[in-house]
Amino acid sequence: MTDRVLEYCGGVLRASAFGSPMAAQRPFALPGDTPHYARDRVIDVRHIKLEIEIDPKAKRIEGAAHTTFVAINDGLTHVEFDAVELEIRAVRLASGGRRGGRAFRQAQGELPFSYDGAKLRIDLGGERKAGDELTTVVEYSAHPRRGLYFVGPDKGYPDKPLQVWSQGQDEDSRHWFPCFDFPNEMATSEVLVTVPMPLTAVGNGALVSIDVDKARRKRTFHFSQSRPHVAYLLSVAAADFAEITETVDAIPVQYYAQKGREDEARRALGRTPEMLRFFGERTGVPYPYAKYAQVFVGDFIFGGMENVSATTLTDTCLYDKRAAQDVADNTDGLVAHELAHQWFGDLLTCRDWAHGWLNEGFATYFDELFCEHHHGVDAFRYNMRLNAQTYLGDDSRRYRRPIVNNVYNEPIDLFDRQFYEKGGWVLHMLRYTLGDELFWKSIRHYVAKHQGGNVTTPDLQRAIEEATGRNMDQFFDQWVYGAGHPQFNLAFEWDDAAKQAKLTVKQTQSTEHQTAEVFRMPVDVDFA
């Protein structure tokens, strides 16, 4: 038989193959895939301010993107922003700025620019010095085909509600506003979004104001996000939402669903306060943003997305009172996963996509940690077993790759079972190797040290070593920078006269695709 048998043993991912060892069908990289690295930065973006108006029926957006940035080096003459299929109307330099830490006045007026449909290059009108702070204003409009999505009634679904929602990850924010669309740039943000009444808009951070234009039957919602974040986490959603708000440790926790579905939203999100407190206690950092909103939308392309302080969720996870008898707790995993991302992915964001497991592996494992907290260790172990089976099946049927891998075509290619399920298991094996006390000491040190910034896998390893004194080179080489996992052939003999057992363990995995010949890992053995 070649069927794989999975065993949960002392927190170790064990794959036993009886008979011939199973190897991945093919390597991950496809012809044409190339190495990718974090992008160079010639400016430090400090603040993004969007003043936009959305027309859901026309599927159109127009407005202005204000980007405040500082020159990193002397001699800056131009900047480039990612901007796909936008109509650029004008570009100008805003008045006011800072030079070398002192305020100065900038010459206002339009700036020369060039645009090829993907990159917007702005001439700054002369050389700028390191430390000079500038604000460019780009006036634009668009009918986005990605990044910003429009949902509404059609011939097949005439009663479908009118909705608008954004989805930036991985690099789709550029489709609805000009920006530095890569995760190694973080900035605070501000969005003033105008939508037709009776739609309600939801954005990132604190709601500053709502201005009503009765003559035009429009409302403008002003949101301000004061902690820096990457561009793909900036979001907006608009619909005829009902709002449910409660306060958890002085944090507004908000649920938004289409009117008439309030009870369903309460069922799906009821354990959010418990999760919020649990993750704050485990990480050592209380929930770090001005609010936590969860927004249900139709036709969402994923299960959920952890937009900073304003998670978007598919409305297919809403369920009525009758269904609650069959699917109780069914949404907890999704809700916990996206909430965990507020720390791992938002507060700490991978510097480039090769290290995306620091977002997804953590969220996957913390989802299961809440299961352990709420339902107990047996439910936790069962879920971890399912996660391992998912990863092992993917490895045997599709491809094998290291978790950290920078050779790919599109970033979305990396969001697979390596990032999620195997990434979560790597954290669980760390917990087993270190023990609970040192594991949580390491996690709290990692979060405290890197909150508000970018991270790579070496940052996690160094944080663990600083917190524990342990050398983690071998662990990370095997499980993160190497591919695959051990496959065991086990043999057992019992000498009744000597009352002695003999256990023989052979590792039989293929060493193709950067898989180790021997994995070294402590394993518990029980005799019964």
Coordinates of C-alpha atoms in Angstrom, one line a residue:
M1 CA 0.0 0.0 0.0
T2 CA 1.1 3.5 -0.7
D3 CA -1.6 5.3 1.3
R4 CA -0.2 7.9 3.7
V5 CA -0.9 7.5 7.4
L6 CA -0.7 10.7 9.5
E7 CA 0.0 10.6 13.2
Y8 CA -0.1 13.3 15.8
C9 CA 2.9 12.5 18.0
G10 CA 4.3 15.0 20.4
G11 CA 3.5 17.9 18.2
V12 CA 5.5 16.6 15.3
L13 CA 4.2 16.4 11.7
R14 CA 4.8 12.7 10.9
A15 CA 4.1 11.2 7.6
S16 CA 4.4 7.4 7.4
A17 CA 4.4 5.8 4.0
F18 CA 4.2 2.0 3.9
G19 CA 5.9 0.5 0.8
S20 CA 7.6 2.8 -1.7
P21 CA 8.1 6.4 -0.5
M22 CA 5.8 9.1 -2.1
A23 CA 7.4 12.1 -3.6
A24 CA 5.9 15.3 -5.0
Q25 CA 4.8 15.0 -8.6
R26 CA 6.8 18.0 -9.8
P27 CA 8.7 21.0 -8.6
F28 CA 6.8 24.2 -7.8
A29 CA 8.5 26.5 -10.4
L30 CA 7.1 26.5 -13.9
P31 CA 8.9 27.5 -17.1
G32 CA 9.3 31.2 -17.1
D33 CA 9.1 31.7 -13.3
T34 CA 11.8 34.1 -12.1
P35 CA 13.2 35.1 -8.8
H36 CA 11.5 38.1 -7.1
Y37 CA 12.9 40.4 -4.4
A38 CA 11.7 43.2 -2.3
R39 CA 11.4 46.4 -4.4
D40 CA 13.9 49.3 -4.1
R41 CA 12.6 52.4 -2.4
V42 CA 13.6 55.9 -3.4
I43 CA 11.0 57.5 -1.2
D44 CA 9.5 56.8 2.2
V45 CA 5.7 57.1 1.9
R46 CA 4.3 58.7 5.0
H47 CA 0.6 59.3 4.3
I48 CA -2.0 58.4 1.7
K49 CA -5.2 60.5 1.5
L50 CA -7.9 59.5 -0.9
E51 CA -10.8 61.9 -1.8
I52 CA -13.0 59.7 -3.9
E53 CA -16.6 59.4 -5.1
I54 CA -18.0 56.1 -6.1
D55 CA -20.9 55.6 -8.6
P56 CA -22.0 51.9 -8.0
K57 CA -24.5 51.9 -10.9
A58 CA -21.9 53.3 -13.4
K59 CA -19.2 51.1 -11.8
R60 CA -17.0 54.1 -11.7
I61 CA -14.7 55.9 -9.3
E62 CA -13.2 59.4 -9.5
G63 CA -11.3 61.6 -7.2
A64 CA -7.8 62.5 -6.0
A65 CA -5.0 60.6 -4.4
H66 CA -2.7 62.7 -2.1
T67 CA 0.6 60.9 -1.4
T68 CA 3.0 62.4 1.2
F69 CA 6.5 61.1 1.1
V70 CA 10.1 61.9 2.0
A71 CA 13.1 61.6 -0.2
I72 CA 15.5 58.9 1.0
N73 CA 18.6 60.2 -0.8
D74 CA 19.8 63.5 -2.4
G75 CA 19.0 64.0 -6.0
L76 CA 15.4 62.8 -6.2
T77 CA 14.0 64.0 -9.5
H78 CA 10.9 61.9 -10.1
V79 CA 8.7 59.3 -8.4
E80 CA 6.8 56.3 -9.8
F81 CA 3.4 54.9 -8.7
D82 CA 1.7 51.7 -9.6
A83 CA -1.5 52.7 -11.5
V84 CA -3.3 50.3 -13.8
E85 CA -6.0 51.4 -16.3
L86 CA -6.6 54.7 -14.6
E87 CA -7.5 57.9 -16.4
I88 CA -5.0 60.4 -15.1
R89 CA -6.5 63.9 -15.4
A90 CA -3.9 66.0 -13.7
V91 CA -0.9 65.8 -11.3
R92 CA 0.2 68.7 -9.1
L93 CA 2.3 69.4 -6.1
A94 CA 0.5 70.3 -2.9
S95 CA 1.5 73.4 -1.0
G96 CA 3.6 73.1 2.2
G97 CA 6.2 70.6 3.1
R98 CA 9.3 70.0 5.1
R99 CA 13.0 70.2 4.2
G100 CA 15.6 68.8 6.5
G101 CA 13.1 68.8 9.3
R102 CA 11.9 72.4 8.7
A103 CA 8.7 73.5 7.1
F104 CA 8.9 75.2 3.8
R105 CA 6.5 76.3 1.0
Q106 CA 6.4 74.4 -2.2
A107 CA 5.7 75.9 -5.6
Q108 CA 2.2 74.8 -6.5
G109 CA 1.1 73.9 -10.0
E110 CA 0.8 71.0 -12.3
L111 CA 3.7 68.6 -12.6
P112 CA 4.8 66.9 -15.9
F113 CA 4.0 63.2 -15.9
S114 CA 4.0 60.2 -18.2
Y115 CA 1.7 57.2 -18.0
D116 CA 1.8 53.9 -19.8
G117 CA -1.3 52.3 -18.3
A118 CA 0.6 50.6 -15.6
K119 CA 3.2 53.0 -14.2
L120 CA 2.7 56.7 -13.4
R121 CA 6.0 58.7 -13.5
I122 CA 5.9 62.1 -12.0
D123 CA 8.6 64.7 -12.6
L124 CA 9.2 66.7 -9.4
G125 CA 10.5 69.8 -11.2
G126 CA 14.1 69.6 -10.0
E127 CA 16.4 67.7 -7.6
R128 CA 15.1 67.1 -4.1
K129 CA 17.3 66.5 -1.0
A130 CA 17.2 63.6 1.5
G131 CA 14.6 64.5 4.1
D132 CA 12.5 66.7 1.8
E133 CA 8.8 66.0 2.4
L134 CA 6.5 66.4 -0.6
T135 CA 2.9 65.7 -1.4
T136 CA 1.7 64.9 -4.9
V137 CA -1.9 65.0 -5.8
V138 CA -3.1 62.8 -8.7
E139 CA -6.6 63.5 -10.0
Y140 CA -8.0 60.4 -11.8
S141 CA -11.0 58.3 -12.6
A142 CA -11.5 54.7 -13.5
H143 CA -13.9 51.8 -14.3
P144 CA -11.8 49.2 -12.3
R145 CA -11.8 45.6 -13.5
R146 CA -9.8 44.5 -10.4
G147 CA -9.2 45.9 -7.0
L148 CA -12.6 47.5 -6.7
Y149 CA -15.7 45.4 -7.4
F150 CA -19.3 46.4 -8.1
V151 CA -22.2 44.1 -7.2
G152 CA -25.8 44.7 -8.1
P153 CA -29.0 43.4 -9.7
D154 CA -28.8 41.8 -13.1
K155 CA -31.1 39.6 -15.3
G156 CA -30.2 36.4 -13.4
Y157 CA -30.5 38.0 -9.9
P158 CA -32.8 41.0 -10.1
D159 CA -33.0 41.3 -6.3
K160 CA -29.2 41.3 -5.7
P161 CA -28.4 44.3 -3.5
L162 CA -26.1 47.1 -4.7
Q163 CA -22.7 46.9 -3.1
V164 CA -19.1 48.0 -3.7
W165 CA -16.0 46.5 -2.1
S166 CA -12.3 46.5 -2.6
Q167 CA -9.7 43.7 -2.5
G168 CA -6.1 44.8 -2.6
Q169 CA -4.1 41.6 -1.8
D170 CA -1.8 40.8 -3.3
E171 CA -1.1 43.8 -5.7
D172 CA -4.5 45.0 -6.8
S173 CA -4.8 48.3 -5.0
R174 CA -3.1 49.9 -8.0
H175 CA -6.3 49.2 -10.0
W176 CA -8.3 51.8 -8.1
F177 CA -5.8 54.3 -6.8
P178 CA -2.2 55.2 -7.6
C179 CA 0.2 53.9 -5.0
F180 CA 3.5 52.1 -4.2
D181 CA 1.8 48.7 -4.3
F182 CA 4.3 46.4 -2.6
P183 CA 4.4 45.2 1.0
N184 CA 7.7 46.8 1.9
E185 CA 6.2 50.3 2.1
M186 CA 3.9 51.4 5.0
A187 CA 2.1 54.6 5.6
T188 CA -0.8 56.0 7.6
S189 CA -4.0 56.6 5.6
E190 CA -7.1 58.8 5.3
V191 CA -10.1 58.1 3.1
L192 CA -13.0 60.5 2.3
V193 CA -15.4 58.4 0.2
T194 CA -18.7 59.8 -1.2
V195 CA -21.5 57.3 -2.0
P196 CA -25.1 57.7 -2.9
M197 CA -27.7 57.4 -0.2
P198 CA -28.8 55.2 1.5
L199 CA -25.4 53.4 1.2
T200 CA -23.1 53.3 4.2
A201 CA -19.4 53.2 3.6
V202 CA -16.9 51.4 5.8
G203 CA -13.2 52.1 5.8
N204 CA -10.0 51.7 7.8
G205 CA -9.5 53.3 11.2
A206 CA -11.6 55.8 13.1
L207 CA -14.7 57.4 11.5
V208 CA -14.0 61.1 11.7
S209 CA -17.2 62.5 10.2
I210 CA -20.2 61.9 8.0
D211 CA -21.2 64.8 5.7
V212 CA -24.6 64.8 4.1
D213 CA -25.3 66.5 0.8
K214 CA -29.1 66.4 0.7
A215 CA -29.3 68.1 -2.7
R216 CA -27.2 65.4 -4.4
R217 CA -28.5 62.7 -2.1
K218 CA -25.0 61.6 -1.2
R219 CA -23.0 61.1 1.9
T220 CA -19.2 61.4 2.5
F221 CA -17.6 59.2 5.1
H222 CA -14.2 60.3 6.4
F223 CA -12.0 57.6 7.9
S224 CA -8.5 58.0 9.4
Q225 CA -6.0 55.2 10.1
S226 CA -3.3 56.4 12.4
R227 CA -1.0 53.4 12.4
P228 CA 1.0 52.7 9.3
H229 CA 0.1 49.8 7.0
V230 CA 0.8 48.6 3.5
A231 CA -1.2 49.7 0.4
Y232 CA -3.0 46.3 -0.1
L233 CA -4.7 46.7 3.3
L234 CA -6.4 50.0 2.5
S235 CA -10.0 49.2 1.8
V236 CA -13.5 50.5 1.3
A237 CA -16.9 48.8 1.3
A238 CA -20.3 50.3 0.7
A239 CA -23.9 49.0 0.8
D240 CA -27.2 49.5 2.5
F241 CA -25.6 48.1 5.6
A242 CA -27.1 47.6 9.0
E243 CA -24.6 48.3 11.8
I244 CA -24.2 46.4 15.1
T245 CA -21.7 47.9 17.6
E246 CA -20.5 46.7 20.9
T247 CA -17.5 47.9 23.0
V248 CA -14.8 45.4 24.0
D249 CA -12.2 46.9 26.4
A250 CA -12.8 50.4 25.0
I251 CA -12.5 49.2 21.4
P252 CA -15.6 49.6 19.1
V253 CA -16.4 46.2 17.6
Q254 CA -18.7 46.6 14.6
Y255 CA -20.6 44.1 12.4
Y256 CA -21.9 45.3 9.0
A257 CA -24.4 43.2 7.0
Q258 CA -27.1 43.9 4.5
K259 CA -30.2 45.1 6.3
G260 CA -32.5 42.3 7.4
R261 CA -29.5 40.0 8.2
E262 CA -28.6 41.4 11.5
D263 CA -29.4 38.2 13.5
E264 CA -27.3 36.1 11.1
A265 CA -24.3 38.5 11.6
R266 CA -24.6 38.1 15.4
R267 CA -24.6 34.3 15.1
A268 CA -21.6 34.3 12.8
L269 CA -19.5 36.8 14.8
G270 CA -20.7 36.2 18.3
R271 CA -17.3 35.1 19.6
T272 CA -15.3 38.0 18.2
P273 CA -14.9 39.7 21.7
E274 CA -13.5 36.5 23.2
M275 CA -11.1 36.1 20.3
L276 CA -10.0 39.7 20.5
R277 CA -9.1 39.4 24.2
F278 CA -7.5 36.0 23.6
F279 CA -5.2 37.1 20.8
G280 CA -4.2 40.3 22.8
E281 CA -3.3 38.2 25.8
R282 CA -1.3 35.6 23.7
T283 CA 0.7 38.1 21.7
G284 CA 1.3 40.5 24.6
V285 CA -0.1 43.4 22.6
P286 CA -3.7 44.4 23.0
Y287 CA -5.7 44.9 19.8
P288 CA -3.8 47.8 18.2
Y289 CA -6.3 49.8 16.2
A290 CA -9.1 52.3 16.8
K291 CA -11.9 49.9 15.9
Y292 CA -12.5 46.4 14.6
A293 CA -15.1 46.2 11.9
Q294 CA -16.3 43.0 10.0
V295 CA -18.2 43.6 6.8
F296 CA -20.3 41.0 5.0
V297 CA -20.4 41.4 1.2
G298 CA -21.8 39.5 -1.7
D299 CA -19.8 37.7 -4.5
F300 CA -16.6 38.1 -2.5
I301 CA -13.6 36.4 -4.2
F302 CA -12.2 34.9 -1.0
G303 CA -13.5 33.8 2.3
G304 CA -12.2 36.8 4.1
M305 CA -9.6 39.6 3.9
E306 CA -7.9 41.2 6.8
N307 CA -8.0 44.9 5.7
V308 CA -6.5 46.8 8.5
S309 CA -9.2 47.4 11.2
A310 CA -11.9 46.5 8.7
T311 CA -12.1 42.8 7.7
T312 CA -14.2 41.9 4.6
L313 CA -16.1 38.6 4.8
T314 CA -18.1 36.6 2.3
D315 CA -21.9 36.7 3.1
T316 CA -22.1 33.0 2.3
C317 CA -20.9 32.3 5.9
L318 CA -24.1 33.9 7.3
Y319 CA -26.7 31.4 8.4
D320 CA -30.2 31.5 9.8
K321 CA -31.6 30.1 13.1
R322 CA -32.4 26.7 11.6
A323 CA -29.0 26.2 10.1
A324 CA -27.4 27.2 13.4
Q325 CA -28.4 23.7 14.7
D326 CA -26.1 22.1 12.1
V327 CA -23.3 24.7 11.6
A328 CA -22.8 26.1 15.1
D329 CA -19.2 27.4 15.4
N330 CA -18.8 26.9 11.7
T331 CA -17.6 30.5 11.1
D332 CA -15.2 30.6 14.1
G333 CA -12.3 29.5 12.0
L334 CA -12.7 32.2 9.4
V335 CA -13.4 34.9 11.9
A336 CA -10.5 33.9 14.1
H337 CA -8.1 33.7 11.1
E338 CA -8.9 37.2 9.9
L339 CA -8.8 38.7 13.3
A340 CA -5.4 37.0 14.0
H341 CA -4.2 38.8 10.8
Q342 CA -4.7 42.1 12.5
W343 CA -1.5 41.2 14.4
F344 CA 0.2 38.9 11.9
G345 CA -0.1 40.5 8.5
D346 CA -1.3 44.0 9.5
L347 CA 0.7 45.0 12.6
L348 CA 3.6 42.9 11.4
T349 CA 3.7 42.6 7.6
C350 CA 5.9 40.4 5.4
R351 CA 8.5 42.5 3.7
D352 CA 8.0 40.6 0.4
W353 CA 5.8 37.8 -0.7
A354 CA 8.4 35.0 -0.3
H355 CA 7.9 35.4 3.4
G356 CA 4.1 35.5 3.3
W357 CA 3.9 32.5 5.6
L358 CA 4.6 35.0 8.4
N359 CA 1.1 36.3 7.6
E360 CA -0.8 33.2 6.7
G361 CA 0.9 30.5 8.8
F362 CA 0.5 32.6 11.9
A363 CA -3.2 33.3 11.2
T364 CA -3.8 29.6 10.5
Y365 CA -2.2 28.5 13.7
F366 CA -3.8 31.2 15.8
D367 CA -7.2 30.2 14.4
E368 CA -6.5 26.7 15.8
L369 CA -5.2 28.1 19.1
F370 CA -8.5 29.8 19.6
C371 CA -10.2 26.4 19.0
E372 CA -7.9 24.9 21.7
H373 CA -8.8 27.7 24.0
H374 CA -12.6 27.5 23.4
H375 CA -13.2 23.9 22.6
G376 CA -10.3 22.1 24.2
V377 CA -7.2 20.2 23.2
D378 CA -9.0 17.3 21.5
A379 CA -10.7 19.6 19.0
F380 CA -7.5 21.4 18.5
R381 CA -5.6 18.2 17.7
Y382 CA -8.3 17.0 15.4
N383 CA -8.1 20.2 13.4
M384 CA -4.3 20.1 13.3
R385 CA -4.6 16.6 11.9
L386 CA -6.9 17.8 9.2
N387 CA -4.5 20.6 8.4
A388 CA -1.6 18.1 8.1
Q389 CA -3.6 15.8 5.8
T390 CA -4.4 18.8 3.6
Y391 CA -0.8 19.8 3.3
L392 CA 0.4 16.2 2.7
G393 CA -2.2 15.6 0.1
D394 CA -1.2 18.7 -1.8
D395 CA 2.5 17.8 -1.6
S396 CA 1.9 14.3 -3.0
R397 CA -0.5 15.3 -5.8
R398 CA 0.7 18.7 -6.9
Y399 CA 4.2 20.0 -6.1
R400 CA 6.8 20.4 -3.4
R401 CA 8.6 23.6 -2.4
P402 CA 10.2 25.3 0.5
I403 CA 7.9 27.6 2.6
V404 CA 10.2 30.5 1.8
N405 CA 10.5 30.6 -1.9
N406 CA 11.0 33.7 -4.2
V407 CA 10.7 32.0 -7.6
Y408 CA 7.2 32.4 -8.9
N409 CA 5.2 34.1 -11.6
E410 CA 2.5 36.0 -9.7
P411 CA 2.5 36.5 -5.9
I412 CA -0.9 34.7 -5.6
D413 CA 0.9 31.6 -6.7
L414 CA 2.6 31.4 -3.2
F415 CA -0.7 31.4 -1.3
D416 CA -0.9 27.6 -1.0
R417 CA -0.8 24.8 1.5
Q418 CA 2.8 25.6 2.3
F419 CA 2.0 29.1 3.5
Y420 CA -1.2 28.1 5.4
E421 CA -1.3 24.6 6.7
K422 CA 2.4 23.7 6.7
G423 CA 3.2 27.2 8.0
G424 CA 0.8 26.6 10.9
W425 CA 2.4 23.2 11.6
V426 CA 5.9 24.7 11.7
L427 CA 4.7 27.0 14.4
H428 CA 3.2 24.1 16.3
M429 CA 6.5 22.2 16.0
L430 CA 8.3 25.2 17.3
R431 CA 5.9 25.2 20.3
Y432 CA 6.6 21.5 20.9
T433 CA 10.4 21.9 20.5
L434 CA 10.6 25.0 22.8
G435 CA 7.8 24.1 25.2
D436 CA 4.9 26.4 26.0
E437 CA 6.8 28.9 28.2
L438 CA 9.6 29.6 25.8
F439 CA 7.3 29.5 22.7
W440 CA 5.1 32.2 24.1
K441 CA 8.0 34.2 25.4
S442 CA 9.4 34.1 21.8
I443 CA 6.1 35.1 20.2
R444 CA 5.6 38.1 22.5
H445 CA 9.2 39.2 21.9
Y446 CA 8.7 38.9 18.2
V447 CA 5.5 41.0 18.2
A448 CA 6.8 43.6 20.6
K449 CA 10.1 44.1 18.7
H450 CA 8.6 44.3 15.2
Q451 CA 5.1 45.7 15.6
G452 CA 4.4 48.5 13.1
G453 CA 7.0 47.3 10.6
N454 CA 8.0 44.7 8.0
V455 CA 9.3 41.3 8.8
T456 CA 11.2 38.4 7.1
T457 CA 11.7 34.9 8.4
P458 CA 15.2 35.7 9.8
D459 CA 13.4 38.3 12.0
L460 CA 11.3 35.5 13.6
Q461 CA 14.3 33.2 14.0
R462 CA 16.4 36.0 15.7
A463 CA 13.5 36.9 18.0
I464 CA 13.2 33.2 19.1
E465 CA 17.0 33.0 19.7
E466 CA 17.1 36.3 21.6
A467 CA 14.2 35.2 23.8
T468 CA 15.4 31.7 24.5
G469 CA 19.1 31.4 23.8
R470 CA 18.5 28.5 21.5
N471 CA 20.1 28.1 18.1
M472 CA 17.4 27.6 15.6
D473 CA 19.4 27.2 12.4
Q474 CA 18.8 23.5 11.9
F475 CA 15.0 23.8 12.6
F476 CA 14.5 26.6 10.1
D477 CA 16.8 25.0 7.5
Q478 CA 14.8 21.8 7.6
W479 CA 11.2 23.1 7.9
V480 CA 11.2 26.5 6.3
Y481 CA 14.1 26.9 3.8
G482 CA 14.0 23.2 2.9
A483 CA 11.1 21.4 1.3
G484 CA 9.0 18.4 2.2
H485 CA 8.9 16.4 5.4
P486 CA 10.1 13.1 6.7
Q487 CA 8.6 9.8 5.6
F488 CA 9.1 6.9 8.0
N489 CA 9.3 3.1 7.8
L490 CA 8.8 1.8 11.3
A491 CA 9.6 -1.7 12.5
F492 CA 8.9 -3.1 16.0
E493 CA 10.2 -6.2 17.8
W494 CA 9.5 -7.5 21.3
D495 CA 11.8 -9.9 23.1
D496 CA 9.5 -11.5 25.7
A497 CA 12.3 -13.3 27.5
A498 CA 14.3 -10.1 28.0
K499 CA 11.3 -7.9 28.2
Q500 CA 12.9 -5.6 25.8
A501 CA 11.5 -3.7 22.8
K502 CA 13.4 -2.8 19.7
L503 CA 12.1 0.1 17.5
T504 CA 13.7 0.7 14.2
V505 CA 13.0 4.0 12.4
K506 CA 14.1 4.7 8.8
Q507 CA 13.5 7.9 6.9
T508 CA 12.7 7.1 3.3
Q509 CA 11.7 10.5 1.8
S510 CA 13.0 11.5 -1.6
T511 CA 15.7 14.2 -1.5
E512 CA 14.4 15.9 -4.6
H513 CA 13.2 19.5 -4.6
Q514 CA 15.4 20.6 -1.6
T515 CA 14.1 17.9 0.7
A516 CA 16.5 16.9 3.6
E517 CA 17.9 13.4 3.6
V518 CA 17.4 13.3 7.3
F519 CA 15.1 15.4 9.4
R520 CA 16.2 15.8 13.0
M521 CA 13.4 16.4 15.4
P522 CA 12.4 15.1 18.8
V523 CA 9.5 12.6 18.8
D524 CA 7.6 11.1 21.7
V525 CA 7.2 7.3 21.6
D526 CA 4.5 5.7 23.7
F527 CA 4.5 2.0 24.7
A528 CA 1.2 0.5 25.7

